[in-house]
Tab-separated table of C-alpha atoms and ligand atoms in Angstrom:
chain	number	residue	atom	x	y	z
B	291	MET	CA	87.486	253.571	124.163
B	292	SER	CA	88.577	256.629	126.471
B	293	ASP	CA	91.573	258.278	125.034
B	294	VAL	CA	95.099	256.520	125.601
B	295	ARG	CA	96.870	259.613	125.728
B	296	HIS	CA	95.046	260.978	128.421
B	297	HIS	CA	95.521	258.299	130.449
B	298	PHE	CA	99.289	258.415	129.371
B	299	PHE	CA	99.218	261.789	130.718
B	300	THR	CA	97.577	261.301	133.767
B	301	ALA	CA	99.941	257.918	134.895
B	302	PHE	CA	103.226	260.027	133.907
B	303	GLN	CA	102.180	263.576	133.969
B	304	THR	CA	103.404	264.613	130.734
B	305	THR	CA	102.322	264.439	127.061
B	306	PRO	CA	103.249	261.159	124.808
B	307	ALA	CA	105.143	261.650	121.625
B	308	LEU	CA	102.611	259.889	119.743
B	309	ALA	CA	99.441	256.890	119.966
B	310	VAL	CA	99.027	253.746	117.938
B	311	ALA	CA	96.363	251.329	117.312
B	312	SER	CA	96.545	247.786	116.294
B	313	PRO	CA	93.440	245.912	115.578
B	314	GLY	CA	92.921	242.084	116.328
B	315	ARG	CA	91.820	239.729	113.614
B	316	ILE	CA	90.178	237.250	112.220
B	317	ASN	CA	90.472	233.941	109.933
B	318	LEU	CA	88.062	233.304	107.296
B	319	ILE	CA	89.955	230.023	106.826
B	320	GLY	CA	93.350	228.496	106.657
B	321	GLU	CA	93.656	227.571	110.346
B	322	HIS	CA	96.730	225.676	111.586
B	323	ILE	CA	98.087	226.507	108.288
B	324	ASP	CA	100.762	229.441	108.914
B	325	TYR	CA	103.374	227.666	110.218
B	326	ASN	CA	102.556	224.681	107.979
B	327	HIS	CA	103.849	226.892	105.003
B	328	GLY	CA	100.451	226.939	103.282
B	329	PHE	CA	98.083	229.680	102.813
B	330	VAL	CA	95.548	231.554	104.801
B	331	LEU	CA	92.667	234.147	104.861
B	332	PRO	CA	92.585	236.636	107.467
B	333	ALA	CA	91.343	240.488	107.876
B	334	ALA	CA	91.778	243.090	110.304
B	335	ILE	CA	88.981	244.062	112.792
B	336	ASP	CA	87.227	246.629	114.544
B	337	LYS	CA	89.041	246.063	118.096
B	338	LEU	CA	91.896	247.022	118.616
B	339	VAL	CA	94.742	247.943	121.278
B	340	GLN	CA	95.780	251.103	121.475
B	341	VAL	CA	99.431	252.742	122.769
B	342	ALA	CA	100.417	255.995	123.601
B	343	ILE	CA	104.434	256.328	123.846
B	344	GLY	CA	106.953	258.922	124.946
B	345	LYS	CA	110.800	258.805	125.820
B	346	ARG	CA	112.561	258.690	128.953
B	347	ASN	CA	115.995	259.322	130.164
B	348	ASP	CA	116.895	257.198	133.342
B	349	GLY	CA	116.874	253.513	131.266
B	350	ALA	CA	113.788	252.218	132.472
B	351	ILE	CA	110.542	251.533	130.760
B	352	HIS	CA	107.240	252.500	132.623
B	353	MET	CA	104.125	250.577	131.346
B	354	PHE	CA	100.688	251.318	132.085
B	355	ALA	CA	98.134	248.808	131.583
B	356	ILE	CA	94.669	251.297	131.620
B	357	ASP	CA	92.096	248.146	131.788
B	358	LEU	CA	94.286	246.376	134.833
B	359	LYS	CA	95.030	249.693	136.640
B	360	GLU	CA	98.679	248.027	136.699
B	361	THR	CA	101.822	249.354	136.376
B	362	ILE	CA	105.286	247.605	135.634
B	363	ILE	CA	108.853	249.025	135.455
B	364	VAL	CA	111.438	247.112	134.259
B	365	GLN	CA	115.211	248.001	133.110
B	366	ILE	CA	115.423	248.617	129.656
B	367	LYS	CA	119.372	247.213	129.892
B	368	ASP	CA	118.012	243.687	131.391
B	369	VAL	CA	115.105	242.425	129.746
B	370	GLU	CA	114.131	239.320	130.006
B	371	PRO	CA	110.815	236.890	129.426
B	372	HIS	CA	108.673	238.343	132.867
B	373	PRO	CA	106.389	236.246	134.789
B	374	ILE	CA	103.296	238.874	133.393
B	375	GLN	CA	102.364	237.478	130.207
B	376	TRP	CA	101.049	240.697	128.767
B	377	VAL	CA	104.461	242.425	129.992
B	378	ASN	CA	106.043	239.881	127.947
B	379	TYR	CA	104.377	241.056	124.821
B	380	VAL	CA	105.988	244.574	125.437
B	381	ILE	CA	109.307	243.637	126.437
B	382	GLY	CA	109.335	240.771	123.845
B	383	VAL	CA	109.468	243.500	120.934
B	384	VAL	CA	111.970	245.826	122.850
B	385	HIS	CA	114.304	242.665	122.973
B	386	GLN	CA	113.871	242.249	119.156
B	387	VAL	CA	114.535	245.805	118.062
B	388	ILE	CA	117.596	246.236	120.996
B	389	ASP	CA	118.844	242.949	119.090
B	390	GLN	CA	118.341	243.776	115.277
B	391	LEU	CA	120.370	246.874	116.294
B	392	ALA	CA	122.788	245.107	117.979
B	393	SER	CA	123.766	243.644	114.720
B	394	GLN	CA	123.810	246.181	112.432
B	395	PRO	CA	126.302	248.757	114.999
B	396	ASN	CA	127.778	251.189	112.810
B	397	LYS	CA	124.560	251.916	111.060
B	398	ALA	CA	122.098	251.953	114.481
B	399	ASN	CA	124.837	253.289	117.709
B	400	ASN	CA	122.628	256.731	117.752
B	401	ILE	CA	119.383	254.887	117.510
B	402	GLN	CA	120.614	252.786	120.461
B	403	ASN	CA	121.414	254.646	122.802
B	404	GLU	CA	118.792	256.677	122.791
B	405	ILE	CA	116.483	253.723	122.985
B	406	LEU	CA	118.602	252.287	126.107
B	407	ASN	CA	117.555	255.481	127.489
B	408	GLY	CA	113.605	254.131	127.954
B	409	PHE	CA	109.875	255.148	127.269
B	410	ASN	CA	106.952	255.283	129.324
B	411	ILE	CA	104.157	253.893	127.316
B	412	SER	CA	100.224	252.929	128.043
B	413	ILE	CA	98.088	250.452	126.958
B	414	GLN	CA	94.744	249.981	126.586
B	415	GLY	CA	92.457	247.654	124.330
B	416	ASN	CA	88.727	245.971	123.578
B	417	ILE	CA	89.856	242.804	122.047
B	418	PRO	CA	88.396	240.140	124.371
B	419	ILE	CA	91.486	238.103	125.737
B	420	GLY	CA	91.704	234.452	124.742
B	421	ALA	CA	89.018	234.461	122.533
B	422	GLY	CA	91.346	233.684	119.567
B	423	LEU	CA	91.237	237.223	117.759
B	424	SER	CA	94.822	237.892	118.593
B	425	SER	CA	95.021	240.472	121.526
B	426	SER	CA	98.742	239.652	122.383
B	427	ALA	CA	99.692	240.249	118.801
B	428	ALA	CA	97.925	243.311	118.819
B	429	VAL	CA	100.018	244.833	121.798
B	430	GLU	CA	103.087	243.339	120.146
B	431	CYS	CA	102.357	245.418	116.553
B	432	ALA	CA	101.039	248.181	118.200
B	433	VAL	CA	104.194	248.247	120.497
B	434	LEU	CA	106.634	247.912	117.565
B	435	PHE	CA	104.753	250.158	115.261
B	436	ALA	CA	105.264	252.939	117.995
B	437	LEU	CA	108.712	252.341	118.953
B	438	ASN	CA	109.536	252.461	115.250
B	439	GLU	CA	108.019	255.944	115.044
B	440	LEU	CA	109.624	257.244	118.140
B	441	TYR	CA	113.182	256.115	117.111
B	442	ASP	CA	112.673	256.127	113.322
B	443	LEU	CA	114.371	252.710	113.115
B	444	GLN	CA	113.030	252.650	109.441
B	445	LEU	CA	111.878	248.991	110.124
B	446	THR	CA	109.054	247.789	106.959
B	447	LYS	CA	105.942	246.493	108.091
B	448	MET	CA	106.929	242.635	106.977
B	449	GLU	CA	110.010	243.114	109.462
B	450	MET	CA	107.814	244.340	112.082
B	451	ALA	CA	105.302	241.355	111.787
B	452	THR	CA	108.664	238.550	112.035
B	453	MET	CA	109.762	240.342	114.534
B	454	ALA	CA	106.675	240.368	116.660
B	455	GLN	CA	106.613	236.624	115.680
B	456	LYS	CA	109.947	235.862	117.581
B	457	ALA	CA	108.792	237.868	120.336
B	458	GLU	CA	105.960	235.754	120.857
B	459	HIS	CA	108.348	232.934	120.287
B	460	ASP	CA	111.258	233.767	122.870
B	461	PHE	CA	109.124	235.584	125.383
B	462	ALA	CA	105.516	234.486	125.751
B	463	GLY	CA	106.297	230.948	124.711
B	464	VAL	CA	104.182	230.147	121.767
B	465	LYS	CA	105.453	229.087	118.926
B	466	CYS	CA	102.988	230.728	116.275
B	467	GLY	CA	103.064	231.066	113.029
B	468	ILE	CA	103.080	234.447	111.305
B	469	MET	CA	99.016	234.812	110.240
B	470	ASP	CA	98.215	237.359	113.640
B	471	MET	CA	101.295	240.059	113.500
B	472	PHE	CA	100.684	239.829	109.674
B	473	ALA	CA	96.382	240.782	109.630
B	474	SER	CA	96.990	243.431	112.618
B	475	LEU	CA	100.208	245.382	110.803
B	476	PHE	CA	98.375	244.513	106.939
B	477	GLY	CA	94.846	244.978	107.000
B	478	GLN	CA	92.507	247.041	104.762
B	479	LYS	CA	89.245	247.798	105.520
B	480	ASN	CA	86.523	245.484	103.692
B	481	LYS	CA	89.128	243.438	102.720
B	482	VAL	CA	90.291	239.691	103.504
B	483	ILE	CA	94.676	238.865	103.005
B	484	LEU	CA	95.244	235.528	100.809
B	485	LEU	CA	98.610	235.394	102.866
B	486	ASP	CA	101.243	232.683	100.630
B	487	CYS	CA	102.900	231.730	104.202
B	488	ALA	CA	106.145	230.004	102.617
B	489	SER	CA	106.728	233.452	100.120
B	490	LEU	CA	105.455	236.043	102.338
B	491	ALA	CA	103.662	237.132	99.255
B	492	TYR	CA	100.075	238.852	99.210
B	493	GLN	CA	97.046	239.475	97.811
B	494	TYR	CA	93.945	241.617	99.340
B	495	TYR	CA	90.640	239.974	98.028
B	496	PRO	CA	86.992	242.314	98.539
B	497	PHE	CA	84.797	240.866	101.407
B	498	ASP	CA	81.237	241.256	99.990
B	499	LEU	CA	79.183	241.928	103.466
B	500	THR	CA	76.178	243.393	101.227
B	501	GLU	CA	73.670	240.203	101.965
B	502	TYR	CA	75.921	238.636	104.842
B	503	SER	CA	77.328	239.877	108.113
B	504	ILE	CA	80.401	238.277	110.498
B	505	VAL	CA	79.361	237.431	113.676
B	506	LEU	CA	81.837	235.642	116.366
B	507	PHE	CA	80.122	233.274	118.961
B	508	ASP	CA	82.486	233.707	121.882
B	509	THR	CA	82.580	230.356	124.261
B	510	GLN	CA	84.139	232.585	126.858
B	511	ILE	CA	86.408	229.669	127.353
B	512	LYS	CA	90.042	228.676	127.120
B	513	HIS	CA	90.948	225.536	128.340
B	514	ALA	CA	94.193	224.853	129.608
B	515	LEU	CA	95.368	223.401	127.027
B	516	ALA	CA	95.936	225.585	124.057
B	517	SER	CA	99.668	226.469	124.111
B	518	SER	CA	100.965	223.184	124.893
B	519	GLU	CA	98.878	221.710	122.738
B	520	TYR	CA	99.323	224.113	119.512
B	521	ASN	CA	103.038	223.806	119.937
B	522	THR	CA	102.692	220.069	119.999
B	523	ARG	CA	100.105	220.114	116.595
B	524	ARG	CA	103.777	222.132	115.439
B	525	ILE	CA	106.142	219.049	116.062
B	526	GLU	CA	103.651	216.603	114.473
B	527	CYS	CA	103.311	218.239	111.674
B	528	GLU	CA	107.029	218.935	111.352
B	529	GLN	CA	107.559	215.190	112.398
B	530	GLY	CA	104.835	214.329	109.475
B	531	ILE	CA	106.821	216.360	106.489
B	532	GLN	CA	109.838	214.766	107.626
B	533	VAL	CA	108.691	211.334	107.328
B	534	ILE	CA	107.111	212.256	103.813
B	535	GLN	CA	110.944	213.878	102.695
B	536	LYS	CA	112.493	210.627	103.045
B	537	LYS	CA	110.702	208.882	100.341
B	538	TYR	CA	110.164	212.071	98.397
B	539	PRO	CA	113.175	214.031	98.648
B	540	GLN	CA	112.211	216.498	96.056
B	541	VAL	CA	108.811	218.351	98.771
B	542	GLN	CA	110.124	220.812	100.459
B	543	THR	CA	106.399	221.929	101.932
B	544	TRP	CA	102.896	221.275	103.219
B	545	ARG	CA	101.446	222.284	99.730
B	546	GLU	CA	103.440	219.908	97.516
B	547	VAL	CA	102.435	216.799	99.377
B	548	SER	CA	99.260	214.761	97.488
B	549	PHE	CA	96.757	212.704	99.539
B	550	GLU	CA	98.128	209.844	98.144
B	551	GLN	CA	102.176	210.458	99.521
B	552	VAL	CA	99.916	211.026	102.966
B	553	GLU	CA	98.700	207.844	102.721
B	554	ASN	CA	101.538	206.175	101.374
B	555	CYS	CA	103.696	207.364	103.761
B	556	LEU	CA	101.978	207.645	107.061
B	557	GLY	CA	98.772	205.635	106.576
B	558	SER	CA	97.324	203.133	108.122
B	559	SER	CA	99.627	200.801	106.823
B	560	THR	CA	102.714	201.929	108.142
B	561	ARG	CA	104.013	202.431	111.692
B	562	THR	CA	103.338	206.632	111.894
B	563	PRO	CA	101.300	207.118	114.772
B	564	VAL	CA	97.337	207.749	114.095
B	565	ASN	CA	97.324	211.200	115.397
B	566	ILE	CA	100.615	212.098	112.785
B	567	TYR	CA	98.290	210.982	109.941
B	568	HIS	CA	95.456	212.512	110.922
B	569	ARG	CA	97.036	215.808	111.754
B	570	CYS	CA	99.071	215.322	108.090
B	571	LYS	CA	95.517	214.549	106.315
B	572	TYR	CA	94.040	218.098	107.279
B	573	VAL	CA	97.100	220.056	106.326
B	574	VAL	CA	96.964	218.611	103.236
B	575	ALA	CA	92.967	219.286	102.607
B	576	GLU	CA	93.104	222.719	104.341
B	577	ILE	CA	95.776	224.248	102.101
B	578	ASP	CA	93.724	222.987	99.245
B	579	ARG	CA	90.834	224.275	100.691
B	580	VAL	CA	92.084	228.055	101.120
B	581	GLN	CA	93.010	227.709	97.410
B	582	ALA	CA	89.422	227.010	96.198
B	583	ALA	CA	87.882	229.196	98.843
B	584	VAL	CA	89.644	231.826	97.109
B	585	VAL	CA	88.497	230.579	93.706
B	586	ASP	CA	84.812	231.169	95.113
B	587	LEU	CA	85.613	234.573	96.780
B	588	THR	CA	86.353	235.842	93.031
B	589	SER	CA	83.182	234.333	91.991
B	590	GLY	CA	81.070	235.353	94.576
B	591	ASN	CA	80.033	232.273	95.425
B	592	MET	CA	79.762	232.886	98.822
B	593	VAL	CA	77.444	229.811	99.734
B	594	ALA	CA	80.496	227.661	98.483
B	595	PHE	CA	82.652	229.714	100.524
B	596	GLY	CA	80.864	228.660	103.348
B	597	LYS	CA	80.837	225.014	103.211
B	598	LYS	CA	84.281	224.799	103.149
B	599	MET	CA	84.614	226.448	106.613
B	600	TYR	CA	82.244	224.220	107.682
B	601	ALA	CA	84.648	221.175	106.043
B	602	THR	CA	87.138	223.100	107.913
B	603	HIS	CA	85.681	222.524	111.518
B	604	GLU	CA	85.447	219.395	110.509
B	605	GLY	CA	88.667	218.446	110.156
B	606	LEU	CA	89.903	220.865	113.233
B	607	SER	CA	87.857	219.108	115.178
B	608	GLN	CA	88.015	215.410	114.123
B	609	LEU	CA	91.760	215.484	112.651
B	610	TYR	CA	93.737	218.019	114.001
B	611	GLU	CA	91.630	217.907	117.475
B	612	VAL	CA	92.261	221.692	118.572
B	613	SER	CA	88.292	222.475	118.936
B	614	CYS	CA	86.646	221.239	122.108
B	615	PRO	CA	82.540	220.232	122.898
B	616	GLU	CA	81.558	224.242	123.449
B	617	LEU	CA	83.051	224.915	120.114
B	618	ASP	CA	81.727	221.598	118.593
B	619	PHE	CA	78.107	222.796	120.041
B	620	LEU	CA	78.181	226.078	118.374
B	621	VAL	CA	78.679	224.743	115.431
B	622	ALA	CA	76.304	222.377	115.285
B	623	ALA	CA	73.738	224.740	116.527
B	624	VAL	CA	74.032	226.519	113.062
B	625	LYS	CA	75.134	223.770	110.570
B	626	ASP	CA	71.385	222.848	109.622
B	627	ASN	CA	70.209	226.861	109.279
B	628	GLU	CA	70.281	227.808	105.743
B	629	ASN	CA	70.551	231.125	106.707
B	630	VAL	CA	74.237	230.366	108.219
B	631	ILE	CA	75.908	229.559	105.125
B	632	GLY	CA	79.151	229.037	107.048
B	633	ALA	CA	80.877	228.597	110.508
B	634	ARG	CA	83.517	227.086	112.242
B	635	MET	CA	85.684	227.227	114.994
B	636	MET	CA	89.112	230.201	114.527
B	637	GLY	CA	92.448	230.359	116.121
B	638	GLY	CA	94.299	228.319	117.915
B	639	GLY	CA	91.451	226.276	119.531
B	640	PHE	CA	89.959	224.956	123.158
B	641	GLY	CA	87.660	227.441	123.257
B	642	GLY	CA	87.795	231.250	121.999
B	643	CYS	CA	85.364	232.128	119.321
B	644	THR	CA	83.399	230.484	116.295
B	645	ILE	CA	82.972	232.556	112.863
B	646	ASN	CA	79.911	232.767	111.554
B	647	ILE	CA	78.753	233.932	108.270
B	648	ILE	CA	74.963	234.510	108.591
B	649	LYS	CA	72.399	236.201	106.015
B	650	LYS	CA	71.731	239.870	107.493
B	651	THR	CA	68.271	239.203	108.085
B	652	ALA	CA	68.770	236.716	110.219
B	653	VAL	CA	71.463	237.610	112.439
B	654	ASP	CA	69.172	238.749	115.681
B	655	HIS	CA	67.620	236.068	115.539
B	656	ILE	CA	70.134	233.181	115.534
B	657	ILE	CA	72.012	235.588	117.885
B	658	ASN	CA	68.846	234.902	120.798
B	659	GLU	CA	68.511	231.532	119.817
B	660	VAL	CA	72.257	230.018	120.028
B	661	ALA	CA	72.909	232.096	123.087
B	662	ASN	CA	69.520	230.944	124.714
B	663	LYS	CA	70.543	227.243	123.631
B	664	TYR	CA	74.415	227.759	124.726
B	665	SER	CA	73.442	229.008	128.697
B	666	LYS	CA	71.189	225.902	128.506
B	667	GLN	CA	73.544	223.546	127.564
B	668	ILE	CA	76.595	224.723	128.340
B	669	ASN	CA	75.771	226.734	131.426
B	670	GLN	CA	77.912	229.399	131.102
B	671	PRO	CA	76.787	233.187	128.841
B	672	LEU	CA	77.340	233.449	125.456
B	673	ALA	CA	79.258	236.591	124.334
B	674	VAL	CA	78.423	237.268	120.903
B	675	TYR	CA	80.601	240.373	118.091
B	676	LEU	CA	79.203	241.689	115.010
B	677	THR	CA	82.764	242.606	113.265
B	678	SER	CA	83.584	244.422	110.518
B	679	ILE	CA	86.850	244.646	108.493
B	680	GLU	CA	89.280	247.443	109.529
B	681	GLU	CA	92.226	248.725	107.960
B	682	GLY	CA	96.074	247.326	109.830
B	683	THR	CA	98.016	249.082	113.035
B	684	HIS	CA	98.103	252.543	111.930
B	685	LEU	CA	99.199	256.328	114.088
B	686	ILE	CA	95.895	257.717	116.255
B	687	LYS	CA	95.102	261.031	114.584
T	1638	GLA	C1	97.359	230.863	116.948
T	1638	GLA	C2	98.605	231.455	116.431
T	1638	GLA	C3	98.709	231.718	114.551
T	1638	GLA	C4	98.065	230.195	114.256
T	1638	GLA	C5	96.704	230.181	114.462
T	1638	GLA	C6	95.782	229.071	114.024
T	1638	GLA	O1	96.060	232.332	116.351
T	1638	GLA	O2	99.153	232.995	116.715
T	1638	GLA	O3	99.880	231.650	113.875
T	1638	GLA	O4	98.295	229.553	113.603
T	1638	GLA	O5	96.476	230.183	115.895
T	1638	GLA	O6	95.740	229.070	112.755
């Protein structure tokens, strides 16, 4: 990537105050589980968004999207959801910051006045868009981290994660969980993060890649259903747990629910729609799977870990129904290959990538084989990314 500061200078004829990089993420296991208050196991990757930022004094935000060669100007006093989606990722977090400052007037008067003077920002990135690698969260986290530095807002990374999540809800219209923002901000090199999405407690685990590589196969397809179905899944799970809570009022989150309770309250002998029953069965199984997968990781049993990834895919495809023929094809293409110890669709679904754990010695061969099969069968080229696990959001020195 060329230097984001250089582009800032060309666009605004002044040097930026600072620049920030914020990565995309992978998720090893624990899919569609963050908003169900279970456990997830994401990591930040080597694909990033970079922003450079500097203050203005006329109350405007000038945003320059370098890759799109597009400049958008909005007045900071009336930020509201914008018809151009990438703009929402920027102004969504600005809105969060202004809101937060407004709720603590004494402490924040000066900062608020300063922010309302506006800023210039240039943005670029190499996270493939729509691939399920959370490019939107990376933009939100980069902008928020940059604002935090520029105005000395003293926000913690956890506050930034929840504010960026809220920006996505309110401005981008996706009722996402916290995983993407969390992973982008908290990533550490060569570590995966076990995040408890109920308490937000987290723990890092080394992910040993001496023998294996993480390879992403990108369908390069994004079915239109993605965001509406995402919000529907969330509602279906909420409906499911409400039914369970009627019978078992002590239950607070999915992690306390047993298969037996799912069967009793939502199974085929009840009047619950079968789709809700299936979603809930998946959630309970996946919460168990993540915890067992972390045990595999700790004991160095990568083969057992990988098997759980295949099981997750099966659940996402058959029960949660967020896969698509292209993703299923990619998983089926490697499933019987002993050199691919784990594979599954990753992220929200309906397109995007599969994540594959592949024996290093077999990587080249498998990539060729899968890419050939994919283009023949699906009539679409396959994009392939070999990823590494990197540090989270940081200042560019
Ligand atoms: C998207 C959302 C996340 C998470 C995943 C599915 O990436 O933004 O919050 O729910 O889907 O695991």
